[in-house]
Short mmCIF file of C-alpha atoms in Angstrom, two decimals:
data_model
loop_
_atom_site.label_atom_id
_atom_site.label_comp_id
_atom_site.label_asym_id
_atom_site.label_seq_id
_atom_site.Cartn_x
_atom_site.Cartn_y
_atom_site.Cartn_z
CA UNK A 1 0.00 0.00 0.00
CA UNK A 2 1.35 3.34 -1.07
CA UNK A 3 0.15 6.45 1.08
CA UNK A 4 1.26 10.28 0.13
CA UNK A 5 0.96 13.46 2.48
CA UNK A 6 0.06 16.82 0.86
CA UNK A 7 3.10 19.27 0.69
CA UNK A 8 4.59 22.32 0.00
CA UNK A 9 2.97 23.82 -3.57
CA UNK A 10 5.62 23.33 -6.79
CA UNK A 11 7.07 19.78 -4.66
CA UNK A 12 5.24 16.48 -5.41
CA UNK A 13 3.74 14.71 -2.39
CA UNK A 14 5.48 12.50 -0.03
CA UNK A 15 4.79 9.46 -0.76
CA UNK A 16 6.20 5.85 0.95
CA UNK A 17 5.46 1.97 0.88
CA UNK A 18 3.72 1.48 3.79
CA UNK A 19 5.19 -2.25 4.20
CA UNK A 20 8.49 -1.45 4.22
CA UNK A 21 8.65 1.80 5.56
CA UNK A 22 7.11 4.63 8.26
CA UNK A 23 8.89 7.08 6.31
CA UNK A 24 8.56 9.65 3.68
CA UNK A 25 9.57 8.59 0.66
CA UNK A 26 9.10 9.84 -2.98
CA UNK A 27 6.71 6.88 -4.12
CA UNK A 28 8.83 4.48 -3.95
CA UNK A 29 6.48 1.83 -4.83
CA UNK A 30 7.34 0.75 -8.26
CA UNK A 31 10.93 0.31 -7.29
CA UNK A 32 10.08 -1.77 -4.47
CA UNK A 33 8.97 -4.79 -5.16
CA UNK A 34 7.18 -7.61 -2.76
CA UNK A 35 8.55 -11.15 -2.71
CA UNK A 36 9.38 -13.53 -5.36
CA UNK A 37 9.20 -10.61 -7.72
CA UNK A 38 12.84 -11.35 -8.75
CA UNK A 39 15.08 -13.88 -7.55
CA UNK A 40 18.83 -14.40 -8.14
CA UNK A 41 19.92 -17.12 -10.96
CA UNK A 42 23.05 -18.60 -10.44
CA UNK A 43 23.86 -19.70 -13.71
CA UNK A 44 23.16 -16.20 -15.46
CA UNK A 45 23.33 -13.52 -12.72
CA UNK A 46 26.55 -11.77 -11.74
CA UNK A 47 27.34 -10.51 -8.21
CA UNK A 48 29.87 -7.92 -7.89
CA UNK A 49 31.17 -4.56 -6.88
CA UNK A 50 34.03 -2.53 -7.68
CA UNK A 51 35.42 0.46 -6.29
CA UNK A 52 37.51 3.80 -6.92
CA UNK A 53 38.18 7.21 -5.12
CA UNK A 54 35.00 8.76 -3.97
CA UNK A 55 33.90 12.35 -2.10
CA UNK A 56 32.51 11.43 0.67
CA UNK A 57 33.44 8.48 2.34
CA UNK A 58 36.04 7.73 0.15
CA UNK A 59 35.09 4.61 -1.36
CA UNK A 60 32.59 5.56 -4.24
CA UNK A 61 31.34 1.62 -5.35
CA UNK A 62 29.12 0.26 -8.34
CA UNK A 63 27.83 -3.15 -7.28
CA UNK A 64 25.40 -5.50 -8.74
CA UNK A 65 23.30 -8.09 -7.53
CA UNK A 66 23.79 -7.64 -4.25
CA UNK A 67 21.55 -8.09 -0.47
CA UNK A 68 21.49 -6.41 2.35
CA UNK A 69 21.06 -8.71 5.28
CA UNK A 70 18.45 -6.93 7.56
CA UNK A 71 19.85 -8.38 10.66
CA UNK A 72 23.77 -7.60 10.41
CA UNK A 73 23.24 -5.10 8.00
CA UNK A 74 25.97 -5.90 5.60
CA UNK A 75 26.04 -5.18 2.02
CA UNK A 76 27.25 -9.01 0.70
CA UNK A 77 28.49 -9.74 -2.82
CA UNK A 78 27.93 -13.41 -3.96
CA UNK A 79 31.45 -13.90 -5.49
CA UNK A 80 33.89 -15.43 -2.85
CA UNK A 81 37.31 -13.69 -4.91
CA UNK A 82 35.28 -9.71 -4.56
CA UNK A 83 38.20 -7.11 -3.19
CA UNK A 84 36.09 -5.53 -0.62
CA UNK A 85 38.90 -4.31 1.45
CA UNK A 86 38.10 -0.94 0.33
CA UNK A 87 34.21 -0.52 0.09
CA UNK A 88 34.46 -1.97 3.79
CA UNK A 89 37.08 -0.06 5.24
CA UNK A 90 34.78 3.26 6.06
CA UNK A 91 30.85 3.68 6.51
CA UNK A 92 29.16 1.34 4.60
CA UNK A 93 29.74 -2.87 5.84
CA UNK A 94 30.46 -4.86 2.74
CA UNK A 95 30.85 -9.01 3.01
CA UNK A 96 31.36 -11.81 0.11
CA UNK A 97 29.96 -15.23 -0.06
CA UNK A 98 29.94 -17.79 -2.11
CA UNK A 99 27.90 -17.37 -5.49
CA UNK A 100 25.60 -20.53 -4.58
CA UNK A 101 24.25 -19.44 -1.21
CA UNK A 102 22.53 -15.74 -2.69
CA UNK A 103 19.30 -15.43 -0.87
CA UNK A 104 15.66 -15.48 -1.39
CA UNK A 105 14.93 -11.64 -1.56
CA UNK A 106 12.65 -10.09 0.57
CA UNK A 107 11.78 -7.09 -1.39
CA UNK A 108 14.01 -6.24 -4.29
CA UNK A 109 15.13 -2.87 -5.38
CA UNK A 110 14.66 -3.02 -8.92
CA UNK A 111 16.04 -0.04 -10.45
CA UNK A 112 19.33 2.19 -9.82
CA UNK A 113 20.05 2.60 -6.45
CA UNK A 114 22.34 5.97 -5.45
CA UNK A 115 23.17 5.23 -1.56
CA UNK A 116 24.46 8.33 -0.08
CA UNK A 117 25.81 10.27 3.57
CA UNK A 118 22.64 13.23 4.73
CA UNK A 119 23.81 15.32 7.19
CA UNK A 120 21.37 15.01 9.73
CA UNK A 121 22.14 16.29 13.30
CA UNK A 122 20.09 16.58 16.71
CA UNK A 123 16.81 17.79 14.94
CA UNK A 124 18.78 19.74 11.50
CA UNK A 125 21.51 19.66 9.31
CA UNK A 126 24.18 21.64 7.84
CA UNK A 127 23.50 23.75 3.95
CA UNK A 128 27.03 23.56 2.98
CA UNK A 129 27.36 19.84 3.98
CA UNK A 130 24.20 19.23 2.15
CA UNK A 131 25.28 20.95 -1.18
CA UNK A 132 28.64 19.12 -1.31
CA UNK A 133 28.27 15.81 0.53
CA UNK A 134 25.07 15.17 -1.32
CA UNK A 135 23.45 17.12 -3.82
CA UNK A 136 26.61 18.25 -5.84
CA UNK A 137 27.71 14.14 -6.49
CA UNK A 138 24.00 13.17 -6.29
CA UNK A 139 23.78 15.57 -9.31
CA UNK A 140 26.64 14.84 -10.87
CA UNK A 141 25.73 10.92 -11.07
CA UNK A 142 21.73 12.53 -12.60
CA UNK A 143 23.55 14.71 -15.61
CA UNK A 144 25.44 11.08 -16.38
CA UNK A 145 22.35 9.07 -16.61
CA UNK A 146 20.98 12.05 -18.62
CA UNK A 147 23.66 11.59 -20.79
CA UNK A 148 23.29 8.03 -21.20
CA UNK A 149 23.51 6.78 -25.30
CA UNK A 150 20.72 4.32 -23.92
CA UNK A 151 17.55 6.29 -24.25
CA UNK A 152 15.52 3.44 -22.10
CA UNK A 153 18.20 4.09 -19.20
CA UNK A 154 17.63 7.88 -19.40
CA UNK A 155 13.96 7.29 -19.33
CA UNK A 156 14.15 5.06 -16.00
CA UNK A 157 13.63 6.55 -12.64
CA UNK A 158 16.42 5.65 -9.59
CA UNK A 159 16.08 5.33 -6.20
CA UNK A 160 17.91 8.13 -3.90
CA UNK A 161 18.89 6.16 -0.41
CA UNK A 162 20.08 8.60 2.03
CA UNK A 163 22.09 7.50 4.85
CA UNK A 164 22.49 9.63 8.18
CA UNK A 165 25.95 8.31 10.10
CA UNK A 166 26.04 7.91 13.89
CA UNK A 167 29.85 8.49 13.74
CA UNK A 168 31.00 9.97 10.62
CA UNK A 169 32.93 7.43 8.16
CA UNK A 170 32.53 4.58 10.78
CA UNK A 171 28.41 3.70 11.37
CA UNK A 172 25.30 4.08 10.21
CA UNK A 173 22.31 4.75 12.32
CA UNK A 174 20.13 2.64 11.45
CA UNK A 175 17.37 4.66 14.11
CA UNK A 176 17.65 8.14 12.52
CA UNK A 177 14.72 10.06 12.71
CA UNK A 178 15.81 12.07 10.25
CA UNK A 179 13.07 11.45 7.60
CA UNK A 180 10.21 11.11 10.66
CA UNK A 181 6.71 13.00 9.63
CA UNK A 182 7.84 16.21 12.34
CA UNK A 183 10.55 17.50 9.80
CA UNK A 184 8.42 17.09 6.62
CA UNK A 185 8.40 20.60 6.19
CA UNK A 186 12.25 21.01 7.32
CA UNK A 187 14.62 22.53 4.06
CA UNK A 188 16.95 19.44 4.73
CA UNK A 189 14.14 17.02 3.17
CA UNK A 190 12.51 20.03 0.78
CA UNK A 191 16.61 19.66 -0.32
CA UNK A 192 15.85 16.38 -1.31
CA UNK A 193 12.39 16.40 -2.85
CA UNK A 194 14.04 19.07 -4.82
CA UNK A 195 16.73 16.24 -5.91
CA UNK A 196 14.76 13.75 -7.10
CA UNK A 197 11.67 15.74 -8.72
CA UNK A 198 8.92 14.03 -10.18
CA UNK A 199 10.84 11.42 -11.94
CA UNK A 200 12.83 9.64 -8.73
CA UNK A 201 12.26 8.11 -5.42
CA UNK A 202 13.73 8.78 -2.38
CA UNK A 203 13.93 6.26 0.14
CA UNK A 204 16.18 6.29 3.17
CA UNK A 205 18.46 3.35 4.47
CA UNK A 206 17.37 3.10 7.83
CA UNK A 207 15.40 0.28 10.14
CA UNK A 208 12.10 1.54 8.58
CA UNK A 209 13.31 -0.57 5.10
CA UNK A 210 13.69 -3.67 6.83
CA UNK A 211 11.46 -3.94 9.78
CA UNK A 212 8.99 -5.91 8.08
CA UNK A 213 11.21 -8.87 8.07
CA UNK A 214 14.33 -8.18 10.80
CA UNK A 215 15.98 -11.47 9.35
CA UNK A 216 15.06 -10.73 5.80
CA UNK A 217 17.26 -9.60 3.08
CA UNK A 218 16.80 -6.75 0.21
CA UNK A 219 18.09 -7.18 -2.69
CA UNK A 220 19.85 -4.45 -5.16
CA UNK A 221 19.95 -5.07 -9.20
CA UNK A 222 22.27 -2.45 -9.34
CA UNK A 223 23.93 -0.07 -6.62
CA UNK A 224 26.12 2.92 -6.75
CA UNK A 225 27.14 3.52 -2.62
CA UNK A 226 28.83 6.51 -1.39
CA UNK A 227 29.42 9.63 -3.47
CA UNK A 228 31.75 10.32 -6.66
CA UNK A 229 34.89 12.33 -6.60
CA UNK A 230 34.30 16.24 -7.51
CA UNK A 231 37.50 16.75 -8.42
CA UNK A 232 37.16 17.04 -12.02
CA UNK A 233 34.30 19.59 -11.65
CA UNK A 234 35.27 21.29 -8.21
CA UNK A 235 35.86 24.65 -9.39
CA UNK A 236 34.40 24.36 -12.98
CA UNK A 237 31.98 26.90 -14.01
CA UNK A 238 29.96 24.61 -16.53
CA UNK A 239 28.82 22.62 -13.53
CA UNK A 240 28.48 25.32 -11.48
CA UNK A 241 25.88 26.65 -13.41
CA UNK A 242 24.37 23.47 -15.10
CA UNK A 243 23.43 22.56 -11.26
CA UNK A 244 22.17 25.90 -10.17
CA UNK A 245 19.68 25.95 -13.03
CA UNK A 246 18.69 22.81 -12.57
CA UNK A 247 17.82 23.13 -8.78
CA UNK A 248 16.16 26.79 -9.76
CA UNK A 249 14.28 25.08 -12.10
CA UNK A 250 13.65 22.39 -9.99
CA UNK A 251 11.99 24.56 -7.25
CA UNK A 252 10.60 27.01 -9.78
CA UNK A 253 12.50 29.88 -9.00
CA UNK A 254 12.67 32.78 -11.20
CA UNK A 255 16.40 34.31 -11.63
CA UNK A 256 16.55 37.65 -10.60
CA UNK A 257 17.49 40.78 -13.15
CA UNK A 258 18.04 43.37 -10.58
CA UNK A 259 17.70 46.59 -11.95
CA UNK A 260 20.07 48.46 -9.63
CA UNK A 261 23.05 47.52 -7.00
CA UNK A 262 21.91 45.85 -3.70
CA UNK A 263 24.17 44.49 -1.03
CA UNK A 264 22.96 41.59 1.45
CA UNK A 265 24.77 41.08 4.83
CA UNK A 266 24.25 37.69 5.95
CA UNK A 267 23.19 37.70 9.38
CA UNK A 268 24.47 34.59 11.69
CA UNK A 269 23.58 33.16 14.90
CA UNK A 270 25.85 31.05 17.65
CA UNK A 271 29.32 31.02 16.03
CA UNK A 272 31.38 33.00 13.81
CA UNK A 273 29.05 36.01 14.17
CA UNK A 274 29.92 39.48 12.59
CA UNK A 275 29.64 41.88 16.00
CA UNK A 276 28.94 45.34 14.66
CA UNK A 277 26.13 44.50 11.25
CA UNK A 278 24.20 47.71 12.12
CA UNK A 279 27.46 49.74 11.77
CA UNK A 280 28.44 47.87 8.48
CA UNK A 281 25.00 48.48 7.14
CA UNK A 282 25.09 52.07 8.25
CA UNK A 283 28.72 52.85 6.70
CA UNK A 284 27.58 51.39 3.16
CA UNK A 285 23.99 52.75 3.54
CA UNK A 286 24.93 56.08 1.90
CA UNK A 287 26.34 55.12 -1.54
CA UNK A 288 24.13 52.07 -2.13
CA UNK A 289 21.48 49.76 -1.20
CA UNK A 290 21.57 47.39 1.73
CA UNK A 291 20.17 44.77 3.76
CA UNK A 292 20.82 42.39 6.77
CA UNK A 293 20.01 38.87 5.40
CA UNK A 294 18.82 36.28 7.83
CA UNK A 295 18.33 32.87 6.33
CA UNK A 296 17.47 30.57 9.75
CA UNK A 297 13.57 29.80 9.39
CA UNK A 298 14.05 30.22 5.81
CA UNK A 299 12.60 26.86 3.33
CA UNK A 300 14.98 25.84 0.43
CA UNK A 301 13.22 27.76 -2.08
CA UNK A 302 13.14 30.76 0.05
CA UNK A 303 16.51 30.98 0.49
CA UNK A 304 16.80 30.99 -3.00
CA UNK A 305 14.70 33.44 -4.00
CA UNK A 306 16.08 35.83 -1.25
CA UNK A 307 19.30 36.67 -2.68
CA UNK A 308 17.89 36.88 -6.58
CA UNK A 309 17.74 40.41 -5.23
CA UNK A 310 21.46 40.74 -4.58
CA UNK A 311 24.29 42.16 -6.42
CA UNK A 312 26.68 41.82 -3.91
CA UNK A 313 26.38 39.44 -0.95
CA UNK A 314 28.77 39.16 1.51
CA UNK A 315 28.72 36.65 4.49
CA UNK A 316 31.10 35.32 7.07
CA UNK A 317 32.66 31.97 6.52
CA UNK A 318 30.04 29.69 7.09
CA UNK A 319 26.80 27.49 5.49
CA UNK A 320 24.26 30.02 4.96
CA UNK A 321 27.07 31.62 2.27
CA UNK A 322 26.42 28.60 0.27
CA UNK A 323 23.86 30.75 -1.09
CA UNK A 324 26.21 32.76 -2.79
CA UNK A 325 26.15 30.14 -5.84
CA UNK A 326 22.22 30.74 -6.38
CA UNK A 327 23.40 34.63 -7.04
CA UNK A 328 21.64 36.62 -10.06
CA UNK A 329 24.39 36.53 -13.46
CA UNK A 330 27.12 38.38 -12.84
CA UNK A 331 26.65 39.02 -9.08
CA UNK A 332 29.24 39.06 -6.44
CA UNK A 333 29.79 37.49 -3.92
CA UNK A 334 32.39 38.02 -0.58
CA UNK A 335 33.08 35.90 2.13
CA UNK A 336 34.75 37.00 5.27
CA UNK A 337 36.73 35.14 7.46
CA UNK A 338 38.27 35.15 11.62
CA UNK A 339 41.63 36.77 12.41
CA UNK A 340 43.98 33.95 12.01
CA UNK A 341 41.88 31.16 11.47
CA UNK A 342 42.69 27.85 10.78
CA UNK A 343 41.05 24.78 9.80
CA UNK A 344 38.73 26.44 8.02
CA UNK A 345 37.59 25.76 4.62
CA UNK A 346 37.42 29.10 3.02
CA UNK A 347 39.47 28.30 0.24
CA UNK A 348 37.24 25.34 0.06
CA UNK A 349 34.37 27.60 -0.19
CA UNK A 350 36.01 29.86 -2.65
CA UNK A 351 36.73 27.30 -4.94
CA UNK A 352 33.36 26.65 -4.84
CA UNK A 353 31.56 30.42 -5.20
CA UNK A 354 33.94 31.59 -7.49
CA UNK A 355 32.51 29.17 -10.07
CA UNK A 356 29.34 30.66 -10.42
CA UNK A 357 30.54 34.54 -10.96
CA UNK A 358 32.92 37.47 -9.36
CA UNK A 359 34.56 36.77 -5.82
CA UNK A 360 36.55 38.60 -3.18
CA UNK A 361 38.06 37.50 -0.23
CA UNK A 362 38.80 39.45 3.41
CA UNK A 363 40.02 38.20 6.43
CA UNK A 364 40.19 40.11 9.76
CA UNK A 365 43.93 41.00 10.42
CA UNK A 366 43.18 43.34 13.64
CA UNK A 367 43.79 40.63 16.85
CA UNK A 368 41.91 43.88 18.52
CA UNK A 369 38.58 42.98 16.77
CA UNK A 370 38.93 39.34 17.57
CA UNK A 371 36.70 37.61 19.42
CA UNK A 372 37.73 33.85 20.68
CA UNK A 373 35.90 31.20 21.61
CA UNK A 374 37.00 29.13 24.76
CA UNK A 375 38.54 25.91 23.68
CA UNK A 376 38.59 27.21 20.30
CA UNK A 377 42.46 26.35 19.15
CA UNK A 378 42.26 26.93 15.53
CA UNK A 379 40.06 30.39 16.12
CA UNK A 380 37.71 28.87 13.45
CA UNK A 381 34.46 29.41 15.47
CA UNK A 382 35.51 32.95 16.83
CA UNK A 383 33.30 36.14 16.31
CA UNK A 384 35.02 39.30 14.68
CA UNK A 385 34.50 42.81 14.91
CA UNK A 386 34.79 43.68 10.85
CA UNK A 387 36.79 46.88 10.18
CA UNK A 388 34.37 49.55 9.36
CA UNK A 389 36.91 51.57 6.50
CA UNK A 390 37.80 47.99 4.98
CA UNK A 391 34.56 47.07 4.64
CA UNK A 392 33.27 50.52 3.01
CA UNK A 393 36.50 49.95 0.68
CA UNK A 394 35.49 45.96 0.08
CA UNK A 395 31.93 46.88 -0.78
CA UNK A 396 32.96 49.81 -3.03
CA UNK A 397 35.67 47.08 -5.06
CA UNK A 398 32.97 44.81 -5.17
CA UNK A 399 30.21 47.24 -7.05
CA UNK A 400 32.71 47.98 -9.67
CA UNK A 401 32.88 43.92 -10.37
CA UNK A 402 30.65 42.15 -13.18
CA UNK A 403 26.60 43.40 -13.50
CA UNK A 404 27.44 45.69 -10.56
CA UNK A 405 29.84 47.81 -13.74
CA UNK A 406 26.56 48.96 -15.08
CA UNK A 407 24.17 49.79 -11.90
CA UNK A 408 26.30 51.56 -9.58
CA UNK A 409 28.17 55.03 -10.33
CA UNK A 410 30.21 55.79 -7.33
CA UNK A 411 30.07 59.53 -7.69
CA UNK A 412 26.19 58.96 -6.69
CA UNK A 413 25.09 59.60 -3.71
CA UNK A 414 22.47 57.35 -2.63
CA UNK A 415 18.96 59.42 -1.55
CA UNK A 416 16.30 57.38 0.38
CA UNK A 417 12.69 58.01 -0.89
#
């Protein structure tokens, strides 16, 4: 029995197989299949996996004919000479066995199966973890299968199989809640509706899928677990902007055409804040158009549609900047950084921003306007007190930078209506 819940308008329904699973999931029910729907054949079936460099966890594996066994929950390939010292080595528990004893499925997944990490953490999860632990690969491997010479294997739908980890790279928890009814409406799941569309099915790898029969086993046709490398489109401003239209598109948003310059100021909470916004804002507010940006609260869609207003956004070091790459054409964006911070992944993120359009860079080098954090060695999480003149003159570089040229004449003087 398949049963939906109404959502958000623009995003199909949540639908899930009731049998197997409590969850949401994008109607899953033609890729799950009851019993004796397919079985394994010895004599023409192959079991196997192999495995390269991945993302995130490392291993990034295409097996086939495989079963997960619902009470140890190993992945096992039926071919007793399968090099699995690799796909078992982080997250994901991979076993061989002998070809003969494959099992009587359970339920069988019958099309493509994309097993991937969600961040998911005490009741939320993290944007920037979410664009490049999971949607950037999960994206990557869709534009392939578009691709595909095979126009039947374009045409077929695959099954997205998020995983949330109890201890990152090392277990799976099994008893995530993650996908429970309460966070529905949450933008970590609208992030995945938004993934698989109308055309896929999301359902999650968690206790849900194989309570029905705790000693059963589900069988995969075909699996792709963990995520592929990005390092061959890290960076690259085709991809960039291939997967911002798509997820625009995706969610319906319309790209903004601003008609003159306007600066957003992302506003954070708990860690890393900015301690003097109002006096940034105030500094700029004479010479151009400006607003405090505060995306907590904010769905998916709504965060992008908030910054199609933006010709320059600047934000400290941190995942609501991610929204930088969802900019109008030719926008700019500026991320800020702590006084001497380390372990920080702000070239990382500048790789990443950079891709879609202009990008400047500023770190705080006044230890006066530094603001640790106890226990904090690497002064990653500490909050900073931005220098008022370097912003002005950072603000003032970054209107003379791509569709900013054209809408801002610095002679002007700014007059409020």
């Amino acid at each position: 029995m398949i049963r939906c819940l109404l959502a958000l308008a623009l995003i199909p329904p949540l639908c899930w197989v009731e049998a197997a699973s409590s969850h949401p999931a994008l109607d899953a029910g033609q890729m799950l299949l009851g019993k004796d729907e397919w079985q394994f054949d010895a004599d023409t079936d192959v079991s196997s996996i192999s495995c390269t460099g991945g993302h995130y966890p490392p291993p990034f594996c295409t097996a086939t004919n495989i079963a997960l066994n619902h009470e140890t929950k190993h992945f096992t390939v039926y071919a007793e000479d399968a090099d699995i010292d690799f796909a078992n080595k982080y997250l994901f528990r991979v076993a061989a066995d002998k070809r003969s004893n494959f099992p009587k499925c359970d339920q069988t997944i019958s099309d493509v199966a994309y097993l991937f990490t969600f961040f998911f953490f005490h009741g939320t999860s993290n944007y920037f973890h979410l664009h490049k632990d999971t949607l950037f690969p999960m994206y990557m491997l869709l534009r392939e299968k578009a691709r595909d010479s095979d126009a039947k294997a374009r045409r077929r739908p695959v099954v997205l199989m998020p995983v949330v980890e109890l201890r990152r790279m090392a277990e799976i928890d099994w008893n995530s809640g993650a996908f429970d009814e309460q966070y529905l409406d949450k933008y970590f799941i609208l992030v995945l509706k938004a993934l698989a569309g109308d055309e896929h099915a999301i359902l999650p790898l968690d206790s849900n899928l194989v309570k029905t029969s705790p000693k059963g086993f589900t069988c995969f046709r075909k699996a792709f677990i963990g995520a592929p490398s990005l390092k061959d489109v890290q960076g690259d401003s085709l991809f960039m902007k291939s997967f911002v239209n798509f997820m625009m598109k995706r969610l319906a948003v319309k790209r903004g055409e601003p008609s003159r310059a306007r600066v957003g100021l992302i506003k954070r909470g708990g860690r890393r804040k900015i301690l003097n916004e109002d006096e940034l804002v105030a500094a700029v507010r004479g010479f151009v158009d400006v607003d405090l940006v505060e995306f907590n609260g904010l769905s998916f869609k709504e965060q992008l549609e908030a910054v199609q207003q933006y010709t320059v956004l600047v934000g400290m070091n941190g995942a609501g900047f991610m929204n930088a790459i969802y900019l109008p054409e030719g926008a700019v964006s500026v991320q800020l950084a702590p006084y001497n911070a380390t372990m920080l992944n702000t070239e990382e993120f500048g790789q990443t921003v950079s891709a879609r359009g202009p990008y400047l860079f500023w770190r705080n080098a006044h230890p006066e306007n530094h603001h640790p954090i106890v226990h904090d060695t690497y002064n990653s999480q500490a909050n900073t007190v931005v220098h008022i003149d370097e912003f002005v003159a950072l603000v003032k570089r970054a209107l003379k930078l791509g569709v900013n040229e054209k809408l801002w004449n610095e002679g002007a003087t700014k007059t409020e209506l």
